[in-house]
PDB file of C-alpha atoms in Angstrom:
ATOM      1  CA  MET A   1     -16.275 -37.013   9.079  1.00 60.00           C
ATOM      2  CA  GLY A   2     -15.636 -36.751   5.337  1.00 82.00           C
ATOM      3  CA  LEU A   3     -17.280 -34.499   2.805  1.00 91.00           C
ATOM      4  CA  SER A   4     -20.381 -33.544   4.809  1.00 92.00           C
ATOM      5  CA  ALA A   5     -18.201 -32.272   7.672  1.00 93.00           C
ATOM      6  CA  PHE A   6     -16.059 -30.326   5.191  1.00 94.00           C
ATOM      7  CA  ILE A   7     -19.135 -28.668   3.676  1.00 94.00           C
ATOM      8  CA  SER A   8     -20.356 -27.699   7.156  1.00 93.00           C
ATOM      9  CA  TYR A   9     -16.906 -26.260   7.871  1.00 92.00           C
ATOM     10  CA  LEU A  10     -17.052 -24.120   4.718  1.00 92.00           C
ATOM     11  CA  ARG A  11     -20.524 -22.886   5.550  1.00 90.00           C
ATOM     12  CA  LEU A  12     -20.258 -22.300   9.298  1.00 88.00           C
ATOM     13  CA  GLU A  13     -16.596 -21.477   9.923  1.00 87.00           C
ATOM     14  CA  LYS A  14     -15.367 -20.079   6.615  1.00 85.00           C
ATOM     15  CA  ASN A  15     -18.666 -18.328   5.807  1.00 81.00           C
ATOM     16  CA  TYR A  16     -18.360 -19.169   2.123  1.00 85.00           C
ATOM     17  CA  SER A  17     -21.241 -18.331  -0.189  1.00 82.00           C
ATOM     18  CA  GLU A  18     -23.630 -21.095  -1.225  1.00 85.00           C
ATOM     19  CA  HIS A  19     -22.412 -20.719  -4.791  1.00 84.00           C
ATOM     20  CA  THR A  20     -18.806 -21.399  -3.723  1.00 88.00           C
ATOM     21  CA  ILE A  21     -19.867 -24.301  -1.497  1.00 92.00           C
ATOM     22  CA  ARG A  22     -21.768 -25.932  -4.367  1.00 93.00           C
ATOM     23  CA  ALA A  23     -18.684 -25.649  -6.572  1.00 93.00           C
ATOM     24  CA  TYR A  24     -16.440 -27.293  -3.934  1.00 95.00           C
ATOM     25  CA  ASN A  25     -18.971 -30.056  -3.367  1.00 95.00           C
ATOM     26  CA  LYS A  26     -19.366 -30.748  -7.088  1.00 96.00           C
ATOM     27  CA  ASP A  27     -15.600 -30.931  -7.700  1.00 96.00           C
ATOM     28  CA  ILE A  28     -15.006 -33.353  -4.835  1.00 96.00           C
ATOM     29  CA  LEU A  29     -17.932 -35.569  -5.809  1.00 96.00           C
ATOM     30  CA  GLU A  30     -16.541 -35.719  -9.351  1.00 96.00           C
ATOM     31  CA  PHE A  31     -13.189 -36.860  -7.975  1.00 96.00           C
ATOM     32  CA  GLU A  32     -14.899 -39.472  -5.802  1.00 95.00           C
ATOM     33  CA  ALA A  33     -16.729 -40.831  -8.851  1.00 96.00           C
ATOM     34  CA  PHE A  34     -13.470 -40.976 -10.828  1.00 96.00           C
ATOM     35  CA  CYS A  35     -11.684 -42.859  -8.040  1.00 95.00           C
ATOM     36  CA  LYS A  36     -14.508 -45.383  -7.863  1.00 94.00           C
ATOM     37  CA  ASP A  37     -14.865 -45.901 -11.622  1.00 94.00           C
ATOM     38  CA  ALA A  38     -11.209 -45.782 -12.660  1.00 94.00           C
ATOM     39  CA  HIS A  39      -9.466 -47.223  -9.592  1.00 93.00           C
ATOM     40  CA  GLU A  40     -12.196 -48.994  -7.570  1.00 94.00           C
ATOM     41  CA  ILE A  41     -11.423 -46.716  -4.612  1.00 94.00           C
ATOM     42  CA  THR A  42     -14.406 -46.013  -2.385  1.00 90.00           C
ATOM     43  CA  SER A  43     -12.851 -43.393  -0.091  1.00 92.00           C
ATOM     44  CA  ILE A  44     -10.766 -40.456  -1.274  1.00 95.00           C
ATOM     45  CA  ASP A  45      -9.507 -39.579   2.201  1.00 93.00           C
ATOM     46  CA  ASP A  46      -6.358 -41.705   1.936  1.00 89.00           C
ATOM     47  CA  VAL A  47      -5.472 -41.453  -1.776  1.00 93.00           C
ATOM     48  CA  GLY A  48      -1.986 -40.496  -2.921  1.00 94.00           C
ATOM     49  CA  TYR A  49      -0.873 -37.992  -5.514  1.00 95.00           C
ATOM     50  CA  THR A  50      -0.593 -40.639  -8.249  1.00 95.00           C
ATOM     51  CA  ILE A  51      -4.377 -41.066  -8.239  1.00 96.00           C
ATOM     52  CA  ILE A  52      -4.950 -37.304  -8.311  1.00 96.00           C
ATOM     53  CA  ARG A  53      -2.473 -36.938 -11.141  1.00 95.00           C
ATOM     54  CA  SER A  54      -4.346 -39.570 -13.157  1.00 96.00           C
ATOM     55  CA  TRP A  55      -7.528 -37.524 -12.670  1.00 96.00           C
ATOM     56  CA  VAL A  56      -5.773 -34.407 -13.951  1.00 96.00           C
ATOM     57  CA  VAL A  57      -4.649 -36.323 -17.061  1.00 94.00           C
ATOM     58  CA  ALA A  58      -8.184 -37.659 -17.596  1.00 95.00           C
ATOM     59  CA  LEU A  59      -9.662 -34.154 -17.318  1.00 95.00           C
ATOM     60  CA  VAL A  60      -7.169 -32.711 -19.791  1.00 93.00           C
ATOM     61  CA  ASP A  61      -7.831 -35.585 -22.200  1.00 94.00           C
ATOM     62  CA  LYS A  62     -11.534 -34.699 -22.071  1.00 93.00           C
ATOM     63  CA  GLY A  63     -10.732 -31.174 -23.233  1.00 92.00           C
ATOM     64  CA  ILE A  64     -11.320 -29.503 -19.861  1.00 93.00           C
ATOM     65  CA  SER A  65      -9.465 -26.181 -19.765  1.00 91.00           C
ATOM     66  CA  ASN A  66      -6.366 -25.818 -17.587  1.00 92.00           C
ATOM     67  CA  ARG A  67      -8.114 -23.052 -15.652  1.00 90.00           C
ATOM     68  CA  THR A  68     -11.023 -25.342 -14.777  1.00 94.00           C
ATOM     69  CA  VAL A  69      -8.688 -28.216 -13.867  1.00 95.00           C
ATOM     70  CA  ASN A  70      -6.778 -25.897 -11.533  1.00 95.00           C
ATOM     71  CA  ARG A  71     -10.037 -24.861  -9.871  1.00 95.00           C
ATOM     72  CA  LYS A  72     -11.015 -28.487  -9.281  1.00 96.00           C
ATOM     73  CA  ILE A  73      -7.606 -29.248  -7.785  1.00 96.00           C
ATOM     74  CA  SER A  74      -7.959 -26.173  -5.588  1.00 95.00           C
ATOM     75  CA  SER A  75     -11.166 -27.694  -4.202  1.00 95.00           C
ATOM     76  CA  LEU A  76      -9.328 -30.936  -3.461  1.00 96.00           C
ATOM     77  CA  ARG A  77      -6.484 -29.054  -1.819  1.00 96.00           C
ATOM     78  CA  ALA A  78      -8.929 -27.313   0.517  1.00 95.00           C
ATOM     79  CA  TYR A  79     -10.505 -30.668   1.369  1.00 96.00           C
ATOM     80  CA  TYR A  80      -7.190 -32.307   2.268  1.00 95.00           C
ATOM     81  CA  ARG A  81      -6.156 -29.289   4.316  1.00 94.00           C
ATOM     82  CA  PHE A  82      -9.385 -29.766   6.247  1.00 94.00           C
ATOM     83  CA  LEU A  83      -8.499 -33.423   6.834  1.00 94.00           C
ATOM     84  CA  GLN A  84      -5.111 -32.298   8.157  1.00 93.00           C
ATOM     85  CA  LYS A  85      -6.727 -29.657  10.363  1.00 92.00           C
ATOM     86  CA  THR A  86      -9.045 -32.266  11.899  1.00 92.00           C
ATOM     87  CA  GLY A  87      -6.242 -34.809  12.378  1.00 91.00           C
ATOM     88  CA  GLN A  88      -7.417 -37.254   9.709  1.00 91.00           C
ATOM     89  CA  ARG A  89      -4.282 -36.899   7.566  1.00 91.00           C
ATOM     90  CA  CYS A  90      -0.702 -36.014   8.397  1.00 92.00           C
ATOM     91  CA  THR A  91       0.101 -34.450   5.024  1.00 92.00           C
ATOM     92  CA  SER A  92      -1.758 -33.398   1.908  1.00 94.00           C
ATOM     93  CA  PRO A  93      -1.230 -35.465  -1.253  1.00 95.00           C
ATOM     94  CA  LEU A  94      -1.095 -32.167  -3.147  1.00 95.00           C
ATOM     95  CA  VAL A  95       1.810 -30.673  -1.229  1.00 91.00           C
ATOM     96  CA  LYS A  96       4.117 -30.812  -4.281  1.00 90.00           C
ATOM     97  CA  HIS A  97       1.496 -30.300  -6.985  1.00 94.00           C
ATOM     98  CA  ARG A  98       2.104 -27.468  -9.430  1.00 93.00           C
ATOM     99  CA  ALA A  99      -0.827 -25.793 -11.153  1.00 91.00           C
ATOM    100  CA  LEU A 100      -1.229 -26.166 -14.897  1.00 92.00           C
ATOM    101  CA  LYS A 101      -0.178 -23.160 -16.942  1.00 89.00           C
ATOM    102  CA  THR A 102      -2.985 -20.863 -18.023  1.00 83.00           C
ATOM    103  CA  ASN A 103      -3.214 -17.828 -20.258  1.00 76.00           C
ATOM    104  CA  LYS A 104      -3.898 -14.610 -18.429  1.00 68.00           C
ATOM    105  CA  LYS A 105      -7.635 -13.995 -18.454  1.00 66.00           C
ATOM    106  CA  VAL A 106      -8.457 -10.490 -19.648  1.00 67.00           C
ATOM    107  CA  GLU A 107     -12.039  -9.436 -19.098  1.00 74.00           C
ATOM    108  CA  VAL A 108     -13.225  -6.623 -21.327  1.00 83.00           C
ATOM    109  CA  PRO A 109     -15.521  -4.158 -19.554  1.00 90.00           C
ATOM    110  CA  PHE A 110     -18.483  -2.480 -21.182  1.00 92.00           C
ATOM    111  CA  SER A 111     -17.788   0.984 -22.547  1.00 91.00           C
ATOM    112  CA  GLU A 112     -19.389   4.120 -21.152  1.00 91.00           C
ATOM    113  CA  GLN A 113     -21.306   4.382 -24.434  1.00 93.00           C
ATOM    114  CA  GLU A 114     -22.732   0.868 -23.988  1.00 93.00           C
ATOM    115  CA  MET A 115     -23.791   1.661 -20.432  1.00 94.00           C
ATOM    116  CA  GLU A 116     -25.449   4.863 -21.627  1.00 93.00           C
ATOM    117  CA  LYS A 117     -27.386   2.952 -24.295  1.00 93.00           C
ATOM    118  CA  ILE A 118     -28.607   0.412 -21.753  1.00 94.00           C
ATOM    119  CA  LEU A 119     -29.658   2.815 -19.003  1.00 94.00           C
ATOM    120  CA  SER A 120     -30.767   5.875 -20.994  1.00 92.00           C
ATOM    121  CA  GLU A 121     -31.873   4.671 -24.415  1.00 92.00           C
ATOM    122  CA  LEU A 122     -33.115   1.090 -24.098  1.00 92.00           C
ATOM    123  CA  PRO A 123     -36.914   0.991 -23.660  1.00 90.00           C
ATOM    124  CA  PHE A 124     -37.477  -1.138 -20.557  1.00 94.00           C
ATOM    125  CA  LYS A 125     -41.077  -2.141 -19.930  1.00 93.00           C
ATOM    126  CA  LYS A 126     -42.836   0.051 -17.372  1.00 91.00           C
ATOM    127  CA  ASP A 127     -44.123  -2.928 -15.406  1.00 94.00           C
ATOM    128  CA  PHE A 128     -42.654  -4.508 -12.257  1.00 97.00           C
ATOM    129  CA  GLU A 129     -40.201  -6.815 -14.070  1.00 97.00           C
ATOM    130  CA  GLY A 130     -39.002  -4.060 -16.403  1.00 96.00           C
ATOM    131  CA  GLU A 131     -38.301  -1.677 -13.525  1.00 96.00           C
ATOM    132  CA  ARG A 132     -36.665  -4.458 -11.521  1.00 98.00           C
ATOM    133  CA  ASP A 133     -34.383  -5.504 -14.384  1.00 98.00           C
ATOM    134  CA  LYS A 134     -33.259  -1.930 -15.026  1.00 97.00           C
ATOM    135  CA  LEU A 135     -32.571  -1.422 -11.314  1.00 98.00           C
ATOM    136  CA  ILE A 136     -30.514  -4.637 -11.204  1.00 98.00           C
ATOM    137  CA  ILE A 137     -28.309  -3.308 -14.000  1.00 97.00           C
ATOM    138  CA  GLU A 138     -28.146   0.143 -12.414  1.00 96.00           C
ATOM    139  CA  LEU A 139     -27.109  -1.194  -9.001  1.00 96.00           C
ATOM    140  CA  LEU A 140     -24.474  -3.556 -10.367  1.00 97.00           C
ATOM    141  CA  TYR A 141     -22.924  -0.720 -12.381  1.00 96.00           C
ATOM    142  CA  ALA A 142     -23.391   2.103  -9.859  1.00 94.00           C
ATOM    143  CA  THR A 143     -22.088   0.223  -6.816  1.00 94.00           C
ATOM    144  CA  GLY A 144     -19.959  -2.670  -8.119  1.00 94.00           C
ATOM    145  CA  VAL A 145     -21.698  -5.199  -5.852  1.00 96.00           C
ATOM    146  CA  ARG A 146     -21.236  -8.899  -6.495  1.00 95.00           C
ATOM    147  CA  ARG A 147     -24.124 -10.938  -7.893  1.00 95.00           C
ATOM    148  CA  ALA A 148     -24.567 -12.884  -4.633  1.00 93.00           C
ATOM    149  CA  GLU A 149     -24.513  -9.628  -2.648  1.00 96.00           C
ATOM    150  CA  LEU A 150     -27.250  -8.158  -4.829  1.00 97.00           C
ATOM    151  CA  VAL A 151     -29.441 -11.268  -4.546  1.00 96.00           C
ATOM    152  CA  ASN A 152     -29.221 -11.145  -0.733  1.00 95.00           C
ATOM    153  CA  LEU A 153     -29.957  -7.437  -0.297  1.00 97.00           C
ATOM    154  CA  LYS A 154     -32.743  -6.729   2.169  1.00 97.00           C
ATOM    155  CA  CYS A 155     -35.170  -3.815   2.109  1.00 97.00           C
ATOM    156  CA  THR A 156     -33.684  -2.540   5.370  1.00 96.00           C
ATOM    157  CA  ASP A 157     -30.243  -2.296   3.725  1.00 97.00           C
ATOM    158  CA  PHE A 158     -31.402   0.753   1.749  1.00 95.00           C
ATOM    159  CA  ASP A 159     -31.191   4.000   3.733  1.00 94.00           C
ATOM    160  CA  GLY A 160     -32.961   6.661   1.710  1.00 92.00           C
ATOM    161  CA  SER A 161     -32.260   9.454   4.206  1.00 92.00           C
ATOM    162  CA  ASN A 162     -28.488   8.977   3.997  1.00 90.00           C
ATOM    163  CA  GLY A 163     -28.372   7.727   0.409  1.00 91.00           C
ATOM    164  CA  THR A 164     -26.498   4.548   1.294  1.00 93.00           C
ATOM    165  CA  LEU A 165     -26.750   0.813   0.792  1.00 94.00           C
ATOM    166  CA  LYS A 166     -25.483  -1.720   3.336  1.00 95.00           C
ATOM    167  CA  VAL A 167     -23.914  -4.762   1.687  1.00 95.00           C
ATOM    168  CA  LEU A 168     -22.948  -8.044   3.329  1.00 91.00           C
ATOM    169  CA  GLY A 169     -19.884  -9.307   1.461  1.00 89.00           C
ATOM    170  CA  LYS A 170     -17.552 -12.258   1.671  1.00 83.00           C
ATOM    171  CA  ARG A 171     -16.744 -13.598   5.146  1.00 79.00           C
ATOM    172  CA  ASN A 172     -19.805 -11.681   6.417  1.00 83.00           C
ATOM    173  CA  LYS A 173     -17.930  -8.396   6.065  1.00 88.00           C
ATOM    174  CA  GLU A 174     -20.269  -5.400   5.886  1.00 91.00           C
ATOM    175  CA  ARG A 175     -19.606  -2.290   3.848  1.00 92.00           C
ATOM    176  CA  LEU A 176     -21.629   0.878   3.345  1.00 92.00           C
ATOM    177  CA  LEU A 177     -21.909   2.117  -0.239  1.00 93.00           C
ATOM    178  CA  PRO A 178     -22.966   5.593  -1.391  1.00 93.00           C
ATOM    179  CA  LEU A 179     -25.804   5.744  -3.912  1.00 93.00           C
ATOM    180  CA  LEU A 180     -26.129   8.100  -6.850  1.00 93.00           C
ATOM    181  CA  PRO A 181     -29.272  10.299  -6.934  1.00 92.00           C
ATOM    182  CA  THR A 182     -30.422   8.499 -10.095  1.00 93.00           C
ATOM    183  CA  THR A 183     -29.987   5.130  -8.382  1.00 94.00           C
ATOM    184  CA  MET A 184     -31.996   6.297  -5.380  1.00 94.00           C
ATOM    185  CA  GLU A 185     -34.811   7.512  -7.611  1.00 95.00           C
ATOM    186  CA  MET A 186     -34.930   4.179  -9.432  1.00 95.00           C
ATOM    187  CA  LEU A 187     -34.919   2.335  -6.095  1.00 96.00           C
ATOM    188  CA  ARG A 188     -37.872   4.345  -4.799  1.00 96.00           C
ATOM    189  CA  ASN A 189     -39.833   3.778  -8.027  1.00 95.00           C
ATOM    190  CA  TYR A 190     -39.138   0.059  -7.841  1.00 97.00           C
ATOM    191  CA  LEU A 191     -40.217  -0.145  -4.195  1.00 96.00           C
ATOM    192  CA  VAL A 192     -43.601   1.365  -5.110  1.00 96.00           C
ATOM    193  CA  LEU A 193     -44.192  -1.350  -7.716  1.00 97.00           C
ATOM    194  CA  ARG A 194     -42.802  -4.005  -5.377  1.00 97.00           C
ATOM    195  CA  GLY A 195     -45.345  -2.955  -2.753  1.00 95.00           C
ATOM    196  CA  GLN A 196     -48.152  -3.650  -5.236  1.00 96.00           C
ATOM    197  CA  LEU A 197     -47.207  -7.322  -5.676  1.00 96.00           C
ATOM    198  CA  GLN A 198     -49.688  -9.905  -4.494  1.00 92.00           C
ATOM    199  CA  ASN A 199     -48.685 -12.751  -2.163  1.00 92.00           C
ATOM    200  CA  ILE A 200     -45.148 -11.626  -1.276  1.00 96.00           C
ATOM    201  CA  VAL A 201     -43.374 -14.590   0.332  1.00 96.00           C
ATOM    202  CA  ASP A 202     -39.807 -13.399   0.907  1.00 97.00           C
ATOM    203  CA  SER A 203     -40.786  -9.966   2.192  1.00 96.00           C
ATOM    204  CA  GLN A 204     -37.417  -9.101   3.748  1.00 97.00           C
ATOM    205  CA  PHE A 205     -35.510  -9.280   0.467  1.00 97.00           C
ATOM    206  CA  LEU A 206     -35.231  -6.263  -1.824  1.00 98.00           C
ATOM    207  CA  PHE A 207     -35.328  -8.010  -5.186  1.00 98.00           C
ATOM    208  CA  LEU A 208     -38.242 -10.347  -5.860  1.00 98.00           C
ATOM    209  CA  THR A 209     -39.746 -12.291  -8.720  1.00 97.00           C
ATOM    210  CA  LYS A 210     -43.245 -11.268  -9.783  1.00 95.00           C
ATOM    211  CA  GLY A 211     -44.429 -14.256  -7.727  1.00 95.00           C
ATOM    212  CA  GLY A 212     -43.098 -12.630  -4.557  1.00 96.00           C
ATOM    213  CA  LEU A 213     -40.067 -14.879  -4.119  1.00 97.00           C
ATOM    214  CA  LYS A 214     -36.450 -13.842  -3.616  1.00 97.00           C
ATOM    215  CA  ILE A 215     -34.605 -13.653  -6.939  1.00 97.00           C
ATOM    216  CA  TYR A 216     -31.807 -16.121  -7.660  1.00 94.00           C
ATOM    217  CA  GLU A 217     -28.342 -15.801  -9.187  1.00 92.00           C
ATOM    218  CA  THR A 218     -29.253 -17.407 -12.528  1.00 93.00           C
ATOM    219  CA  LEU A 219     -32.029 -14.842 -13.005  1.00 96.00           C
ATOM    220  CA  VAL A 220     -29.516 -12.025 -12.527  1.00 96.00           C
ATOM    221  CA  TYR A 221     -27.144 -13.573 -15.070  1.00 95.00           C
ATOM    222  CA  ARG A 222     -29.929 -14.049 -17.627  1.00 96.00           C
ATOM    223  CA  THR A 223     -31.069 -10.466 -17.115  1.00 96.00           C
ATOM    224  CA  ILE A 224     -27.621  -9.047 -17.848  1.00 96.00           C
ATOM    225  CA  ASN A 225     -27.115 -11.309 -20.850  1.00 94.00           C
ATOM    226  CA  LYS A 226     -30.555 -10.499 -22.266  1.00 95.00           C
ATOM    227  CA  TYR A 227     -30.269  -6.719 -22.244  1.00 95.00           C
ATOM    228  CA  PHE A 228     -26.575  -6.358 -23.078  1.00 94.00           C
ATOM    229  CA  SER A 229     -26.978  -8.658 -26.077  1.00 93.00           C
ATOM    230  CA  LEU A 230     -29.094  -5.845 -27.543  1.00 92.00           C
ATOM    231  CA  VAL A 231     -26.313  -3.240 -27.392  1.00 91.00           C
ATOM    232  CA  SER A 232     -22.934  -4.982 -27.061  1.00 89.00           C
ATOM    233  CA  PRO A 233     -21.009  -7.327 -29.395  1.00 86.00           C
ATOM    234  CA  LYS A 234     -18.800  -8.513 -26.513  1.00 81.00           C
ATOM    235  CA  VAL A 235     -18.703 -12.267 -26.049  1.00 77.00           C
ATOM    236  CA  LYS A 236     -18.912 -12.252 -22.264  1.00 85.00           C
ATOM    237  CA  LYS A 237     -21.878 -10.461 -20.731  1.00 91.00           C
ATOM    238  CA  SER A 238     -22.250 -11.214 -17.034  1.00 93.00           C
ATOM    239  CA  PRO A 239     -22.830  -9.543 -13.655  1.00 95.00           C
ATOM    240  CA  HIS A 240     -19.094  -9.807 -12.941  1.00 93.00           C
ATOM    241  CA  ILE A 241     -18.305  -7.840 -16.105  1.00 93.00           C
ATOM    242  CA  LEU A 242     -20.519  -5.061 -14.734  1.00 95.00           C
ATOM    243  CA  ARG A 243     -18.523  -5.112 -11.485  1.00 94.00           C
ATOM    244  CA  HIS A 244     -15.380  -4.952 -13.598  1.00 92.00           C
ATOM    245  CA  THR A 245     -16.889  -2.079 -15.610  1.00 93.00           C
ATOM    246  CA  PHE A 246     -17.712  -0.155 -12.423  1.00 93.00           C
ATOM    247  CA  ALA A 247     -14.104  -0.380 -11.203  1.00 91.00           C
ATOM    248  CA  THR A 248     -12.566   0.385 -14.589  1.00 91.00           C
ATOM    249  CA  HIS A 249     -14.688   3.466 -15.241  1.00 91.00           C
ATOM    250  CA  LEU A 250     -13.936   4.861 -11.783  1.00 91.00           C
ATOM    251  CA  LEU A 251     -10.203   4.370 -12.261  1.00 89.00           C
ATOM    252  CA  ASN A 252     -10.312   5.838 -15.758  1.00 87.00           C
ATOM    253  CA  ARG A 253     -11.919   8.963 -14.337  1.00 86.00           C
ATOM    254  CA  GLY A 254      -9.286   9.450 -11.659  1.00 85.00           C
ATOM    255  CA  ALA A 255     -10.499   7.504  -8.624  1.00 87.00           C
ATOM    256  CA  ASP A 256      -7.641   6.264  -6.455  1.00 87.00           C
ATOM    257  CA  LEU A 257      -7.046   2.551  -6.099  1.00 89.00           C
ATOM    258  CA  ASN A 258      -7.639   2.465  -2.329  1.00 89.00           C
ATOM    259  CA  SER A 259     -11.095   4.010  -2.676  1.00 90.00           C
ATOM    260  CA  VAL A 260     -12.060   1.519  -5.378  1.00 90.00           C
ATOM    261  CA  LYS A 261     -10.737  -1.292  -3.164  1.00 91.00           C
ATOM    262  CA  GLU A 262     -13.069  -0.225  -0.343  1.00 91.00           C
ATOM    263  CA  LEU A 263     -16.070   0.112  -2.651  1.00 92.00           C
ATOM    264  CA  LEU A 264     -15.495  -3.360  -4.095  1.00 93.00           C
ATOM    265  CA  GLY A 265     -15.024  -4.919  -0.660  1.00 91.00           C
ATOM    266  CA  HIS A 266     -11.589  -6.324  -1.442  1.00 89.00           C
ATOM    267  CA  SER A 267      -9.360  -7.295   1.464  1.00 84.00           C
ATOM    268  CA  SER A 268      -6.151  -6.304  -0.316  1.00 85.00           C
ATOM    269  CA  LEU A 269      -4.985  -4.014  -3.103  1.00 85.00           C
ATOM    270  CA  ALA A 270      -3.705  -7.031  -5.021  1.00 82.00           C
ATOM    271  CA  SER A 271      -7.311  -8.067  -5.688  1.00 80.00           C
ATOM    272  CA  THR A 272      -8.181  -4.604  -6.990  1.00 84.00           C
ATOM    273  CA  GLN A 273      -5.142  -4.237  -9.218  1.00 81.00           C
ATOM    274  CA  VAL A 274      -6.530  -6.774 -11.706  1.00 75.00           C
ATOM    275  CA  TYR A 275      -8.926  -4.013 -12.781  1.00 75.00           C
ATOM    276  CA  THR A 276      -6.198  -1.528 -13.674  1.00 74.00           C
ATOM    277  CA  HIS A 277      -5.011  -2.808 -17.068  1.00 68.00           C
ATOM    278  CA  ASN A 278      -7.825  -0.942 -18.791  1.00 64.00           C
ATOM    279  CA  SER A 279      -6.839   2.232 -16.977  1.00 70.00           C
ATOM    280  CA  ILE A 280      -3.320   1.858 -18.353  1.00 63.00           C
ATOM    281  CA  ALA A 281      -4.843   1.576 -21.827  1.00 67.00           C
ATOM    282  CA  GLU A 282      -6.755   4.795 -21.183  1.00 66.00           C
ATOM    283  CA  LEU A 283      -3.564   6.515 -20.016  1.00 62.00           C
ATOM    284  CA  LYS A 284      -1.809   5.425 -23.217  1.00 65.00           C
ATOM    285  CA  LYS A 285      -4.638   6.913 -25.280  1.00 68.00           C
ATOM    286  CA  VAL A 286      -4.478  10.207 -23.370  1.00 61.00           C
ATOM    287  CA  HIS A 287      -0.698  10.224 -23.721  1.00 60.00           C
ATOM    288  CA  LEU A 288      -0.814   9.678 -27.472  1.00 67.00           C
ATOM    289  CA  ASP A 289      -3.554  12.252 -27.960  1.00 69.00           C
ATOM    290  CA  ALA A 290      -1.917  14.942 -25.836  1.00 63.00           C
ATOM    291  CA  HIS A 291       1.867  14.541 -26.168  1.00 55.00           C
ATOM    292  CA  PRO A 292       3.459  17.171 -28.463  1.00 57.00           C
ATOM    293  CA  ARG A 293       5.826  14.575 -29.952  1.00 56.00           C
ATOM    294  CA  ASN A 294       2.827  12.639 -31.298  1.00 66.00           C
ATOM    295  CA  ARG A 295       1.424  15.572 -33.268  1.00 54.00           C
ATOM    296  CA  LYS A 296       1.513  15.211 -37.003  1.00 50.00           C
ATOM    297  CA  PRO A 297       3.421  17.940 -38.865  1.00 47.00           C
TER     298      PRO A 297
END
């Protein structure tokens, strides 16, 4: 069965995104290449932990970050669990493996002022691509959708009469998101320009290239990086930071954690709580500004 069966399992049974599947596939192929080159092993299905440990050491020696190494090992762990599930192994070689220590990753959201500059002050071109790019930013910030969810939106997912957007999330879980009036207006304006495109190929998808094809994830990333580089000094500028910004700004303005969890499409509160450290910082600021004991004489 091997790797091809595992990839089919991820796609058909686990309903993983193509982005996630590519990452799993790449990690396992890298390990296969290492086993062949360093140990003359042609099949990774029966390797022991000693071989995996030697790969970890080799990765660290190359300067690969602990976080990335842990992700690669996570891919291997999923593969060996699949082999167990299908009766090809009795135990996983990673059963006693401990992840490498990593520093806590703190992602800094964009400020409300930066978002205002982007959406209200930056002069987007009035052509199809300009309107599309602005709407991409608007939707990511106004709804908190994931990049893959945005790319796969269909025209029928937008309900103008109810002001909602249907989103297909992880594990094919649907959620209905409310749209702001400004977002709806931008959507309608974009759809007019979209309807004027020649030779539309992927007609069911909401976001298209000017050639009429469905947009792709790299295009979304480049769009965010391009425009936010004009207004923000932050090192990381990505679609995920906009999702993070959406959650943080809602929490800072008093939204309850459960509501934000539902909007983000998280399955548990634990996933949503990673967005709350910035809210704590905001609470500290309010506390310092308002508490009588902090007033200067």
